[in-house]
mmCIF file of C-alpha atoms in Angstrom:
data_model
loop_
_atom_site.group_PDB
_atom_site.id
_atom_site.type_symbol
_atom_site.label_atom_id
_atom_site.label_comp_id
_atom_site.label_asym_id
_atom_site.label_seq_id
_atom_site.Cartn_x
_atom_site.Cartn_y
_atom_site.Cartn_z
ATOM 1 C CA ALA M 272 -16.790 -17.570 -24.706
ATOM 2 C CA ALA M 273 -17.745 -19.377 -21.386
ATOM 3 C CA TRP M 274 -15.721 -16.900 -19.388
ATOM 4 C CA GLN M 275 -17.575 -14.007 -21.044
ATOM 5 C CA VAL M 276 -20.867 -15.550 -20.357
ATOM 6 C CA ALA M 277 -20.075 -16.058 -16.741
ATOM 7 C CA VAL M 278 -18.908 -12.335 -16.332
ATOM 8 C CA ASN M 279 -22.042 -11.128 -18.180
ATOM 9 C CA ALA M 280 -24.344 -13.213 -15.861
ATOM 10 C CA ILE M 281 -22.850 -11.817 -12.860
ATOM 11 C CA GLY M 282 -22.321 -8.234 -14.191
ATOM 12 C CA CYS M 283 -25.975 -7.760 -14.955
ATOM 13 C CA MET M 284 -27.017 -8.108 -11.347
ATOM 14 C CA PRO M 285 -27.886 -5.124 -9.249
ATOM 15 C CA GLY M 286 -24.790 -3.512 -7.594
ATOM 16 C CA ALA M 287 -22.308 -5.423 -9.630
ATOM 17 C CA GLY M 288 -19.175 -3.504 -11.000
ATOM 18 C CA THR M 289 -18.581 -2.581 -14.367
ATOM 19 C CA THR M 290 -14.827 -3.036 -14.371
ATOM 20 C CA LEU M 291 -12.771 -6.326 -13.961
ATOM 21 C CA TRP M 292 -9.392 -6.252 -12.189
ATOM 22 C CA CYS M 293 -6.431 -8.564 -11.694
ATOM 23 C CA PRO M 294 -6.112 -9.960 -8.184
ATOM 24 C CA ALA M 295 -2.510 -11.181 -9.102
ATOM 25 C CA CYS M 296 -1.295 -7.529 -9.571
ATOM 26 C CA PRO M 297 0.123 -6.014 -6.302
ATOM 27 C CA ASP M 298 -1.969 -2.984 -5.005
ATOM 28 C CA ALA M 299 1.203 -0.832 -5.147
ATOM 29 C CA PHE M 300 2.159 -1.786 -8.703
ATOM 30 C CA LEU M 301 1.657 1.187 -11.076
ATOM 31 C CA GLY M 302 0.766 -1.164 -13.996
ATOM 32 C CA LYS M 303 -1.953 -3.167 -12.254
ATOM 33 C CA TRP M 304 -4.508 -4.238 -14.780
ATOM 34 C CA THR M 305 -8.238 -3.158 -15.057
ATOM 35 C CA GLY M 306 -10.601 -3.558 -17.949
ATOM 36 C CA SER M 307 -14.212 -3.512 -19.101
ATOM 37 C CA ILE M 308 -16.536 -6.504 -18.478
ATOM 38 C CA SER M 309 -17.537 -6.537 -21.996
ATOM 39 C CA LYS M 310 -13.909 -7.785 -22.919
ATOM 40 C CA ALA M 311 -13.487 -10.310 -20.294
ATOM 41 C CA SER M 312 -10.957 -12.295 -22.291
ATOM 42 C CA ALA M 313 -8.527 -9.442 -21.900
ATOM 43 C CA LEU M 314 -8.015 -10.360 -18.270
ATOM 44 C CA LEU M 315 -6.785 -13.739 -19.334
ATOM 45 C CA ARG M 316 -4.548 -12.409 -21.965
ATOM 46 C CA HIS M 317 -2.969 -10.030 -19.442
ATOM 47 C CA VAL M 318 -2.550 -12.922 -16.823
ATOM 48 C CA ALA M 319 -0.784 -15.153 -19.391
ATOM 49 C CA SER M 320 1.484 -12.186 -20.455
ATOM 50 C CA ALA M 321 2.314 -11.164 -16.864
ATOM 51 C CA SER M 322 3.139 -14.667 -15.923
ATOM 52 C CA LYS M 323 5.974 -14.663 -18.292
ATOM 53 C CA THR M 324 7.461 -11.192 -17.362
ATOM 54 C CA GLY M 325 10.888 -11.087 -15.566
ATOM 55 C CA VAL M 326 9.640 -7.939 -13.466
ATOM 56 C CA PRO M 327 9.540 -9.240 -9.902
ATOM 57 C CA GLU M 328 7.273 -6.112 -8.796
ATOM 58 C CA SER M 329 4.585 -7.418 -11.312
ATOM 59 C CA ALA M 330 4.358 -10.719 -9.425
ATOM 60 C CA PRO M 331 4.775 -13.234 -12.289
ATOM 61 C CA LYS M 332 4.528 -16.130 -10.056
ATOM 62 C CA ALA M 333 1.097 -15.002 -8.733
ATOM 63 C CA HIS M 334 -0.079 -14.457 -12.286
ATOM 64 C CA ALA M 335 1.051 -18.033 -13.288
ATOM 65 C CA TRP M 336 -0.673 -19.432 -10.098
ATOM 66 C CA PHE M 337 -3.889 -17.623 -11.014
ATOM 67 C CA LEU M 338 -3.955 -18.871 -14.669
ATOM 68 C CA THR M 339 -3.325 -22.398 -13.528
ATOM 69 C CA ALA M 340 -5.988 -22.285 -10.805
ATOM 70 C CA PHE M 341 -8.426 -20.566 -13.278
ATOM 71 C CA VAL M 342 -8.016 -23.475 -15.780
ATOM 72 C CA ALA M 343 -8.394 -25.977 -12.956
ATOM 73 C CA LEU M 344 -11.654 -24.179 -11.833
ATOM 74 C CA LEU M 345 -13.013 -24.137 -15.418
ATOM 75 C CA LEU M 346 -12.218 -27.783 -15.927
ATOM 76 C CA SER M 347 -13.939 -28.711 -12.617
ATOM 77 C CA SER M 348 -17.079 -28.205 -14.368
ATOM 78 C CA PRO M 349 -16.415 -27.632 -18.063
ATOM 79 C CA PRO M 350 -18.772 -25.621 -20.344
ATOM 80 C CA PRO M 351 -20.453 -27.498 -23.224
ATOM 81 C CA THR M 352 -19.075 -27.351 -26.643
ATOM 82 C CA GLU M 353 -21.665 -27.487 -29.497
ATOM 83 C CA ASP M 354 -21.145 -27.315 -33.321
ATOM 84 C CA THR M 355 -23.627 -24.326 -34.109
ATOM 85 C CA GLU M 356 -23.370 -21.034 -32.613
ATOM 86 C CA VAL M 357 -27.065 -21.116 -31.589
ATOM 87 C CA GLU M 358 -26.685 -24.395 -29.910
ATOM 88 C CA SER M 359 -23.667 -23.345 -28.046
ATOM 89 C CA GLU M 360 -25.190 -20.163 -26.534
ATOM 90 C CA GLU M 361 -28.329 -22.166 -25.431
ATOM 91 C CA ARG M 362 -25.992 -24.695 -23.724
ATOM 92 C CA LEU M 363 -23.737 -21.952 -22.222
ATOM 93 C CA GLN M 364 -26.799 -20.291 -20.660
ATOM 94 C CA GLU M 365 -27.874 -23.747 -19.184
ATOM 95 C CA TRP M 366 -24.372 -24.297 -18.002
ATOM 96 C CA ILE M 367 -24.387 -20.809 -16.256
ATOM 97 C CA SER M 368 -27.785 -21.568 -14.515
ATOM 98 C CA SER M 369 -26.144 -24.607 -12.911
ATOM 99 C CA SER M 370 -23.783 -22.202 -11.042
ATOM 100 C CA PRO M 371 -20.448 -23.732 -11.982
ATOM 101 C CA PRO M 372 -17.491 -22.925 -9.707
ATOM 102 C CA LEU M 373 -16.052 -20.366 -12.164
ATOM 103 C CA VAL M 374 -19.030 -18.048 -11.626
ATOM 104 C CA ASN M 375 -17.894 -17.758 -7.788
ATOM 105 C CA ILE M 376 -14.747 -15.627 -8.672
ATOM 106 C CA VAL M 377 -16.550 -13.124 -10.915
ATOM 107 C CA GLY M 378 -18.193 -11.237 -8.049
ATOM 108 C CA PRO M 379 -14.933 -10.416 -6.228
ATOM 109 C CA LEU M 380 -13.317 -9.475 -9.523
ATOM 110 C CA LEU M 381 -16.129 -7.011 -10.198
ATOM 111 C CA ALA M 382 -15.744 -5.520 -6.712
ATOM 112 C CA LYS M 383 -13.452 -2.844 -5.511
ATOM 113 C CA PRO M 384 -9.837 -3.991 -5.870
ATOM 114 C CA GLY M 385 -8.012 -4.584 -2.564
ATOM 115 C CA PRO M 386 -7.004 -7.263 -0.090
ATOM 116 C CA ALA M 387 -10.501 -8.204 0.865
ATOM 117 C CA ALA M 388 -11.650 -9.025 -2.821
ATOM 118 C CA ARG M 389 -8.273 -10.683 -3.475
ATOM 119 C CA GLU M 390 -8.625 -13.013 -0.333
ATOM 120 C CA ALA M 391 -12.277 -13.892 -1.651
ATOM 121 C CA VAL M 392 -10.756 -15.007 -5.080
ATOM 122 C CA ARG M 393 -7.864 -16.778 -3.519
ATOM 123 C CA ALA M 394 -10.296 -18.653 -1.224
ATOM 124 C CA GLU M 395 -12.340 -20.054 -4.274
ATOM 125 C CA MET M 396 -9.297 -20.946 -6.239
ATOM 126 C CA GLU M 397 -6.811 -22.251 -3.774
ATOM 127 C CA ASP M 398 -6.553 -26.053 -3.568
ATOM 128 C CA SER M 399 -3.488 -27.770 -2.618
ATOM 129 C CA GLU M 400 -0.947 -25.290 -3.720
ATOM 130 C CA SER M 401 -0.647 -22.045 -1.529
ATOM 131 C CA ALA M 402 -0.978 -18.757 -3.556
ATOM 132 C CA PRO M 403 2.120 -16.648 -3.762
ATOM 133 C CA TRP M 404 2.230 -12.902 -2.946
ATOM 134 C CA PRO M 405 0.445 -10.674 -3.177
ATOM 135 C CA PHE M 406 -2.287 -13.236 -2.365
ATOM 136 C CA GLY M 407 -2.457 -13.265 1.617
ATOM 137 C CA ALA M 408 -0.484 -10.060 1.684
ATOM 138 C CA SER M 409 -3.089 -8.677 4.179
ATOM 139 C CA ASP M 410 -2.752 -11.583 6.520
ATOM 140 C CA ALA M 411 0.993 -11.067 6.470
ATOM 141 C CA ALA M 412 0.701 -7.515 7.240
ATOM 142 C CA VAL M 413 -1.467 -8.185 10.217
ATOM 143 C CA GLU M 414 1.148 -10.825 11.612
ATOM 144 C CA VAL M 415 3.855 -8.223 11.180
ATOM 145 C CA LYS M 416 1.928 -5.659 13.229
ATOM 146 C CA LYS M 417 1.163 -8.168 15.875
ATOM 147 C CA THR M 418 4.954 -8.941 15.974
ATOM 148 C CA LYS M 419 5.998 -5.626 16.254
ATOM 149 C CA LYS M 420 3.572 -4.752 19.091
ATOM 150 C CA SER M 421 4.559 -7.969 21.022
ATOM 151 C CA LYS M 422 8.332 -6.934 20.812
ATOM 152 C CA LYS M 423 7.954 -3.558 22.750
ATOM 153 C CA PRO M 424 10.270 -3.413 25.740
ATOM 154 C CA LYS M 425 8.785 -3.528 29.198
ATOM 155 C CA VAL M 426 9.523 -0.665 31.364
ATOM 156 C CA THR M 427 10.714 -1.943 34.794
ATOM 157 C CA SER M 428 11.966 -0.012 37.772
ATOM 158 C CA GLU M 429 14.580 -1.210 40.275
ATOM 159 C CA ALA M 430 13.097 0.876 43.136
ATOM 160 C CA PRO M 431 11.301 -1.097 45.817
ATOM 161 C CA GLY M 432 7.485 -1.251 45.497
ATOM 162 C CA TYR M 433 5.641 -0.115 48.642
ATOM 163 C CA ASP M 434 2.032 -0.452 49.568
ATOM 164 C CA LEU M 435 1.072 3.127 50.452
ATOM 165 C CA TYR M 436 -2.069 1.885 52.030
ATOM 166 C CA ASN M 437 -0.478 -0.565 54.432
ATOM 167 C CA GLU M 438 0.353 0.491 58.028
ATOM 168 C CA ASP M 439 3.408 -1.419 57.992
ATOM 169 C CA ILE M 440 6.545 0.679 57.214
ATOM 170 C CA PRO M 441 9.297 -1.216 55.228
ATOM 171 C CA MET M 442 12.660 -1.571 57.273
ATOM 172 C CA ASP M 443 14.865 0.267 54.731
ATOM 173 C CA VAL M 444 12.413 3.280 54.985
ATOM 174 C CA PHE M 445 12.471 3.166 58.656
ATOM 175 C CA MET M 446 16.180 2.912 59.113
ATOM 176 C CA ALA M 447 16.676 5.947 56.867
ATOM 177 C CA CYS M 448 14.606 8.109 59.054
ATOM 178 C CA GLU M 449 16.421 10.592 61.355
ATOM 179 C CA ASP M 450 15.111 12.011 64.518
ATOM 180 C CA HIS M 451 16.711 15.423 65.274
ATOM 181 C CA THR M 452 14.833 16.052 68.618
ATOM 182 C CA ARG M 453 17.003 16.543 71.558
ATOM 183 C CA ARG M 454 16.345 14.063 74.183
ATOM 184 C CA THR M 455 17.720 13.118 77.712
ATOM 185 C CA SER M 456 19.723 9.939 78.453
ATOM 186 C CA ASP M 457 16.278 8.421 79.225
ATOM 187 C CA GLY M 458 14.971 9.381 75.790
ATOM 188 C CA VAL M 459 12.610 12.143 76.879
ATOM 189 C CA PRO M 460 12.491 15.106 74.637
ATOM 190 C CA VAL M 461 14.084 18.267 75.789
ATOM 191 C CA LEU M 462 11.898 21.321 75.265
ATOM 192 C CA ASP M 463 13.557 24.571 74.239
ATOM 193 C CA LEU M 464 11.613 27.093 76.188
ATOM 194 C CA LEU M 465 13.420 30.005 74.221
ATOM 195 C CA SER M 466 12.329 28.644 70.946
ATOM 196 C CA SER M 467 11.437 31.543 68.566
ATOM 197 C CA ASP M 468 8.284 29.658 67.354
ATOM 198 C CA GLU M 469 6.586 30.300 70.544
ATOM 199 C CA ASP M 470 5.508 34.124 71.054
ATOM 200 C CA GLU M 471 3.875 33.594 74.525
#
């Protein structure tokens, strides 16, 4: 009853979604759970059932963690218990108006399912024990991408690097130059007067 009251209190706000989703279900899992806010207890039944399944793809450890964290969050500010239904309803409304911690996870559970909303739920529920996958999966994906980018091989060249804007000529380039001009024993260039390049 307390969980349904909490969901109703947030669900009636402008812009709130009308469908609950399970943050413990992996995004790629075909059987991930969603349900109407009018039957909020169905989410808890799903979580309890999925925590006992032997199918790794459904992330049973994440469901067990979510259920344990949910109970701890509820008990951190427990709802009142009254003998009569009328008194119970009145006390529950007072309890909700005090903004118990449980209310903080309702908003993300009514938002669009995805890593951002899941991270918001985890941030409200995580205490000493780290949440298992798929919680925190978005951070892991980012780290993997960063690692892949950092491991790209650097392209290096063994050729010597020359400063093309420097007047100094490297010695290895200078020694490779060949001068084909005919010269005298004194080093004076010999002009070929019969060269075909001159038409005079």
